[in-house]
Amino acid sequence: MNKNTKTTLTDCFILANGVKIPCIGYGTWQTPSDGTTEKCVKTAIEKGYRHIDTAFAYGNEAEVGEGVRASGVARGDLFITTKHWVTERGYEKTLAAIDTSLKLLGLDYIDLYLVHWPCVAKCSPDWKQINAETWRGFETAMKAGKLRAIGVSNYQQKHIEALWETCEIRPMVNQIEFHPGYTQYDNVRWSQENGMLVEAWSPLGSGAVLKDATLAAIAAKYNKSVAQLCVRFALQCGVLPLPKSTNPDRIASNAEVFDFVISDGDMQAIFDMPTLGFSTYLPEDAPADALANQ
Ligand code: A2P
């Protein structure tokens, strides 16, 4: 399987509303706000990334904004994603949360804004309505020009279908955990078939898959690192990877994935791997406070 058509970091996927999104994003989950995030974001942009992924819950939006400005690259040439946190659900709170993120980032608009986690039945019997009201805030802010595109994260088919019952604008993106050893491929396929771009958080399994012998043997065939294999695996599934590293050399090398193609046999071998590196975060099982640092 090779759904990849991208050949550089500036090549883009096109969202349902025509907005272009650079094909690999630099992830910032767990990157601290002690100057590290600013430095890493600037480095990533210098190394050629044009897409940065953050979230209100990561506590580093302000430093992402600083890194963007320090890079000297024009705002219009960059794509910035951030996410709405679970404590801010509901229409009015969502509108305020968007303004807070804009202020923290120091930006006039956000390229892509995502619902970080769905409200689920276990959290509230009114979960559908709560998600619908949050989403209405997204639609209002998008119409006001504050958001160029909107989507969800960690949603499963039932959460998205529930949103469709009331929404005016359908989610354009579903960002989920995706890496060798945990692909959630039914969700990937269904989301892609229903007009959403799937993005991969923890495309390297948060580092947990990097020592796996099967992956090491496959990566060696192509003279690539396991991290590069993982990033390329996502692209060949038509999934947008969001690798993260705080090491400048790894930031660069993680995006050097356009000079090899994983064979169909090796793609299948990766799909056939047992579960590995799964975060254990599931929208239906985890109480909201267990996700607080996610
Ligand atoms: P570091 O910041 O020291 O590079 P994921 O993106 O799946 O969440 O994985 C991120 C983790 O993988 C981080 O701990 C990061 O550590 C590590 N990592 C990122 N790139 C590489 C790489 N090329 N080789 C080894 N470890 C990596």
Short mmCIF file of C-alpha atoms and ligand atoms in Angstrom, two decimals:
data_model
loop_
_atom_site.label_atom_id
_atom_site.label_comp_id
_atom_site.label_asym_id
_atom_site.label_seq_id
_atom_site.Cartn_x
_atom_site.Cartn_y
_atom_site.Cartn_z
CA MET A 1 0.00 0.00 0.00
CA ASN A 2 1.33 3.40 -0.92
CA LYS A 3 -1.16 6.25 -0.77
CA ASN A 4 1.66 8.78 -0.52
CA THR A 5 2.04 11.41 -3.23
CA LYS A 6 4.14 13.88 -1.21
CA THR A 7 7.79 14.56 -2.02
CA THR A 8 8.75 17.47 0.27
CA LEU A 9 7.82 18.95 3.64
CA THR A 10 5.96 21.75 1.89
CA ASP A 11 3.68 19.39 -0.05
CA CYS A 12 0.18 19.49 1.34
CA PHE A 13 -2.93 17.46 1.98
CA ILE A 14 -6.09 19.35 0.99
CA LEU A 15 -8.90 19.52 3.54
CA ALA A 16 -12.60 19.26 2.67
CA ASN A 17 -12.90 23.07 2.51
CA GLY A 18 -9.87 23.43 0.20
CA VAL A 19 -7.42 24.53 2.91
CA LYS A 20 -3.93 23.14 2.33
CA ILE A 21 -2.09 21.50 5.22
CA PRO A 22 1.65 20.69 5.03
CA CYS A 23 2.10 16.92 5.00
CA ILE A 24 4.20 16.44 8.17
CA GLY A 25 3.58 18.44 11.33
CA TYR A 26 5.99 19.07 14.16
CA GLY A 27 4.36 17.84 17.40
CA THR A 28 4.80 19.59 20.73
CA TRP A 29 2.98 17.36 23.24
CA GLN A 30 5.05 17.21 26.47
CA THR A 31 7.53 19.79 25.20
CA PRO A 32 8.11 22.03 28.20
CA SER A 33 7.49 25.75 28.41
CA ASP A 34 10.89 26.63 29.82
CA GLY A 35 12.28 27.98 26.58
CA THR A 36 12.44 24.48 25.07
CA THR A 37 9.27 24.78 23.02
CA GLU A 38 10.26 28.15 21.55
CA LYS A 39 13.70 26.84 20.62
CA CYS A 40 12.39 23.57 19.16
CA VAL A 41 9.64 25.24 17.12
CA LYS A 42 12.17 27.68 15.68
CA THR A 43 14.53 24.78 14.91
CA ALA A 44 11.78 22.74 13.28
CA ILE A 45 10.86 25.66 11.02
CA GLU A 46 14.53 26.23 10.16
CA LYS A 47 14.76 22.52 9.25
CA GLY A 48 11.87 22.95 6.82
CA TYR A 49 8.71 22.07 8.76
CA ARG A 50 5.83 24.42 7.96
CA HIS A 51 3.20 22.85 10.21
CA ILE A 52 3.24 22.98 14.01
CA ASP A 53 0.78 21.11 16.26
CA THR A 54 0.07 22.25 19.81
CA ALA A 55 -2.88 22.31 22.25
CA PHE A 56 -4.13 24.47 25.08
CA ALA A 57 -3.58 21.48 27.41
CA TYR A 58 0.09 21.24 26.49
CA GLY A 59 0.62 24.60 28.23
CA ASN A 60 3.04 25.72 25.52
CA GLU A 61 0.94 27.76 23.08
CA ALA A 62 2.70 31.00 24.06
CA GLU A 63 6.10 29.51 23.32
CA VAL A 64 4.86 28.04 20.04
CA GLY A 65 3.90 31.59 19.05
CA GLU A 66 7.33 32.87 20.12
CA GLY A 67 9.05 30.16 18.10
CA VAL A 68 6.96 30.99 15.05
CA ARG A 69 7.91 34.66 15.29
CA ALA A 70 11.57 33.90 16.01
CA SER A 71 11.75 31.75 12.86
CA GLY A 72 11.27 34.80 10.65
CA VAL A 73 9.10 32.76 8.25
CA ALA A 74 5.97 34.60 7.08
CA ARG A 75 2.82 33.68 8.99
CA GLY A 76 1.03 32.84 5.77
CA ASP A 77 3.64 30.19 4.97
CA LEU A 78 3.07 28.39 8.27
CA PHE A 79 0.22 26.18 9.43
CA ILE A 80 -0.61 26.21 13.15
CA THR A 81 -2.96 23.73 14.83
CA THR A 82 -4.18 23.97 18.41
CA LYS A 83 -6.87 22.17 20.39
CA HIS A 84 -9.82 22.92 22.62
CA TRP A 85 -9.59 21.40 26.11
CA VAL A 86 -12.25 19.30 27.87
CA THR A 87 -12.89 21.86 30.63
CA GLU A 88 -14.09 24.43 28.08
CA ARG A 89 -17.04 22.56 26.58
CA GLY A 90 -20.21 24.42 25.61
CA TYR A 91 -20.88 27.26 23.17
CA GLU A 92 -19.85 30.35 25.15
CA LYS A 93 -16.89 28.69 26.85
CA THR A 94 -15.65 27.45 23.51
CA LEU A 95 -15.74 30.93 22.01
CA ALA A 96 -13.77 32.21 25.00
CA ALA A 97 -11.29 29.30 24.75
CA ILE A 98 -10.59 30.15 21.12
CA ASP A 99 -9.87 33.77 22.05
CA THR A 100 -7.59 32.57 24.86
CA SER A 101 -5.59 30.35 22.51
CA LEU A 102 -5.32 33.15 19.94
CA LYS A 103 -4.01 35.45 22.65
CA LEU A 104 -1.54 32.89 24.00
CA LEU A 105 -0.27 32.11 20.52
CA GLY A 106 -0.16 35.81 19.64
CA LEU A 107 -1.87 35.08 16.34
CA ASP A 108 -4.82 36.60 14.45
CA TYR A 109 -6.09 33.24 13.29
CA ILE A 110 -5.57 29.52 13.88
CA ASP A 111 -5.18 27.34 10.79
CA LEU A 112 -6.76 24.26 12.33
CA TYR A 113 -8.65 24.00 15.63
CA LEU A 114 -9.53 20.57 17.02
CA VAL A 115 -11.79 19.25 19.76
CA HIS A 116 -9.15 17.50 21.89
CA TRP A 117 -11.39 14.71 23.28
CA PRO A 118 -15.10 13.95 22.81
CA CYS A 119 -17.48 14.13 25.72
CA VAL A 120 -18.75 10.53 26.06
CA ALA A 121 -21.76 8.86 27.68
CA LYS A 122 -19.70 7.93 30.72
CA CYS A 123 -18.99 11.62 31.37
CA SER A 124 -22.55 12.87 30.79
CA PRO A 125 -25.88 11.50 29.49
CA ASP A 126 -26.04 14.75 27.49
CA TRP A 127 -22.75 14.01 25.71
CA LYS A 128 -24.21 14.46 22.23
CA GLN A 129 -25.64 17.86 23.05
CA ILE A 130 -22.47 18.98 24.83
CA ASN A 131 -20.34 18.03 21.83
CA ALA A 132 -22.84 19.71 19.50
CA GLU A 133 -22.73 22.98 21.48
CA THR A 134 -18.94 22.96 21.55
CA TRP A 135 -18.92 22.37 17.82
CA ARG A 136 -21.35 25.25 17.24
CA GLY A 137 -18.71 27.49 18.84
CA PHE A 138 -16.14 26.14 16.37
CA GLU A 139 -18.48 26.95 13.46
CA THR A 140 -19.14 30.48 14.71
CA ALA A 141 -15.42 31.19 15.13
CA MET A 142 -14.67 29.76 11.71
CA LYS A 143 -17.29 31.98 10.10
CA ALA A 144 -15.73 34.94 11.96
CA GLY A 145 -12.36 34.21 10.32
CA LYS A 146 -10.61 33.11 13.53
CA LEU A 147 -10.20 29.51 12.35
CA ARG A 148 -9.40 28.39 8.79
CA ALA A 149 -10.37 24.76 9.35
CA ILE A 150 -11.97 22.72 12.14
CA GLY A 151 -11.83 19.11 13.21
CA VAL A 152 -11.79 16.62 16.05
CA SER A 153 -9.28 14.47 17.87
CA ASN A 154 -9.67 11.05 19.47
CA TYR A 155 -13.14 10.68 17.99
CA GLN A 156 -14.57 7.32 16.97
CA GLN A 157 -17.23 6.74 14.35
CA LYS A 158 -20.13 7.01 16.83
CA HIS A 159 -18.93 10.39 18.13
CA ILE A 160 -18.56 11.78 14.62
CA GLU A 161 -21.92 10.44 13.44
CA ALA A 162 -23.56 12.04 16.47
CA LEU A 163 -21.97 15.39 15.55
CA TRP A 164 -23.23 15.10 11.99
CA GLU A 165 -26.84 15.08 13.31
CA THR A 166 -26.59 18.76 14.22
CA CYS A 167 -23.53 20.30 12.60
CA GLU A 168 -23.54 22.73 9.73
CA ILE A 169 -19.86 22.20 8.86
CA ARG A 170 -18.54 18.65 9.11
CA PRO A 171 -15.20 17.99 10.83
CA MET A 172 -12.37 18.05 8.31
CA VAL A 173 -9.75 16.24 10.41
CA ASN A 174 -9.64 13.40 12.93
CA GLN A 175 -6.36 13.30 14.87
CA ILE A 176 -5.83 9.96 16.62
CA GLU A 177 -3.07 7.82 18.06
CA PHE A 178 -1.51 5.99 15.14
CA HIS A 179 1.80 4.15 14.84
CA PRO A 180 3.14 0.68 14.06
CA GLY A 181 1.71 -1.50 16.80
CA TYR A 182 -1.46 0.60 17.17
CA THR A 183 -3.08 1.79 13.96
CA GLN A 184 -6.83 1.83 14.80
CA TYR A 185 -7.17 1.10 11.12
CA ASP A 186 -10.97 0.74 11.09
CA ASN A 187 -11.23 4.28 12.40
CA VAL A 188 -8.60 5.49 9.91
CA ARG A 189 -10.39 3.92 6.95
CA TRP A 190 -13.82 5.09 8.01
CA SER A 191 -12.62 8.65 8.69
CA GLN A 192 -10.83 8.83 5.34
CA GLU A 193 -13.84 7.43 3.49
CA ASN A 194 -15.97 10.12 5.12
CA GLY A 195 -14.00 13.13 3.95
CA MET A 196 -11.63 13.60 6.88
CA LEU A 197 -7.89 13.81 6.91
CA VAL A 198 -6.52 11.49 9.58
CA GLU A 199 -3.57 12.84 11.56
CA ALA A 200 -1.29 10.62 13.66
CA TRP A 201 -0.38 11.63 17.18
CA SER A 202 2.57 9.72 18.60
CA PRO A 203 3.56 8.39 15.17
CA LEU A 204 6.69 6.98 16.85
CA GLY A 205 4.63 5.34 19.60
CA SER A 206 6.08 7.96 21.97
CA GLY A 207 9.44 6.28 21.41
CA ALA A 208 8.17 2.87 22.56
CA VAL A 209 8.32 1.19 19.16
CA LEU A 210 11.76 2.44 18.20
CA LYS A 211 13.63 -0.58 19.60
CA ASP A 212 11.30 -3.20 18.12
CA ALA A 213 13.26 -5.89 16.26
CA THR A 214 10.74 -6.29 13.41
CA LEU A 215 10.75 -2.57 12.70
CA ALA A 216 14.54 -2.37 13.04
CA ALA A 217 14.96 -5.14 10.46
CA ILE A 218 12.57 -3.46 8.01
CA ALA A 219 14.16 -0.01 8.50
CA ALA A 220 17.64 -1.47 7.91
CA LYS A 221 16.56 -2.72 4.47
CA TYR A 222 15.99 0.87 3.41
CA ASN A 223 18.97 2.31 5.30
CA LYS A 224 16.57 4.32 7.40
CA SER A 225 15.96 4.74 11.13
CA VAL A 226 12.89 3.17 12.74
CA ALA A 227 11.59 6.70 13.36
CA GLN A 228 11.81 7.47 9.63
CA LEU A 229 10.07 4.16 8.87
CA CYS A 230 7.22 5.11 11.22
CA VAL A 231 6.77 8.55 9.65
CA ARG A 232 6.85 7.08 6.16
CA PHE A 233 4.40 4.33 7.20
CA ALA A 234 1.86 6.99 8.18
CA LEU A 235 2.27 8.86 4.88
CA GLN A 236 1.84 5.64 2.88
CA CYS A 237 -1.45 5.11 4.75
CA GLY A 238 -2.55 8.61 3.67
CA VAL A 239 -2.19 9.70 7.30
CA LEU A 240 -0.49 12.97 8.29
CA PRO A 241 2.22 12.28 10.92
CA LEU A 242 3.06 14.64 13.80
CA PRO A 243 6.46 13.41 15.03
CA LYS A 244 8.07 15.23 17.90
CA SER A 245 11.58 15.48 19.20
CA THR A 246 13.51 18.04 21.18
CA ASN A 247 16.79 17.01 19.55
CA PRO A 248 17.70 19.17 16.51
CA ASP A 249 19.26 16.30 14.54
CA ARG A 250 16.23 14.07 15.16
CA ILE A 251 13.85 16.92 14.31
CA ALA A 252 15.56 17.07 10.91
CA SER A 253 16.01 13.34 10.31
CA ASN A 254 12.41 12.48 11.23
CA ALA A 255 11.30 14.41 8.14
CA GLU A 256 13.82 12.82 5.74
CA VAL A 257 11.29 10.30 4.48
CA PHE A 258 10.81 11.20 0.83
CA ASP A 259 13.64 9.13 -0.67
CA PHE A 260 12.31 5.61 -0.07
CA VAL A 261 9.12 3.59 -0.48
CA ILE A 262 8.07 0.84 1.94
CA SER A 263 7.15 -2.24 -0.11
CA ASP A 264 3.66 -3.74 0.10
CA GLY A 265 5.10 -6.75 1.90
CA ASP A 266 6.78 -4.61 4.53
CA MET A 267 3.64 -2.49 4.96
CA GLN A 268 1.74 -5.70 5.62
CA ALA A 269 4.38 -6.90 8.08
CA ILE A 270 3.98 -3.63 10.00
CA PHE A 271 0.18 -4.00 10.01
CA ASP A 272 0.56 -7.56 11.26
CA MET A 273 2.62 -6.57 14.32
CA PRO A 274 1.11 -7.22 17.74
CA THR A 275 -0.02 -4.25 19.80
CA LEU A 276 2.96 -2.18 20.85
CA GLY A 277 3.40 1.28 22.35
CA PHE A 278 -0.36 1.87 22.86
CA SER A 279 -0.81 4.88 25.14
CA THR A 280 -3.91 3.30 26.78
CA TYR A 281 -5.82 6.54 26.18
CA LEU A 282 -9.29 5.69 24.88
CA PRO A 283 -12.10 8.22 24.69
CA GLU A 284 -14.73 5.86 26.10
CA ASP A 285 -12.65 4.54 28.98
CA ALA A 286 -10.51 7.31 30.33
CA PRO A 287 -12.05 9.80 32.73
CA ALA A 288 -11.36 13.38 31.67
CA ASP A 289 -8.90 14.06 34.46
CA ALA A 290 -6.79 11.06 33.44
CA LEU A 291 -6.25 12.82 30.16
CA ALA A 292 -5.19 16.09 31.70
CA ASN A 293 -1.64 15.96 30.39
CA GLN A 294 -2.51 14.53 27.01
P1 A2P B 1 13.61 13.15 21.91
O1 A2P B 1 12.85 14.42 22.13
O2 A2P B 1 14.72 12.97 22.87
O3 A2P B 1 14.06 12.99 20.47
P2 A2P B 1 6.11 10.53 19.38
O4 A2P B 1 6.28 11.59 18.35
O5 A2P B 1 5.61 9.24 18.83
O6 A2P B 1 5.26 10.96 20.56
O7 A2P B 1 7.56 10.17 19.99
C1 A2P B 1 8.31 11.15 20.64
C2 A2P B 1 9.40 10.48 21.44
O8 A2P B 1 10.31 9.82 20.56
C3 A2P B 1 10.21 11.46 22.23
O9 A2P B 1 10.54 10.83 23.45
C4 A2P B 1 11.48 11.68 21.40
O10 A2P B 1 12.59 11.95 22.23
C5 A2P B 1 11.63 10.35 20.73
N1 A2P B 1 12.19 10.49 19.40
C6 A2P B 1 11.79 11.33 18.43
N2 A2P B 1 12.49 11.15 17.31
C7 A2P B 1 13.36 10.17 17.56
C8 A2P B 1 14.37 9.52 16.80
N3 A2P B 1 14.58 9.86 15.55
N4 A2P B 1 15.10 8.56 17.40
C9 A2P B 1 14.89 8.21 18.68
N5 A2P B 1 13.95 8.77 19.46
C10 A2P B 1 13.19 9.74 18.91
#
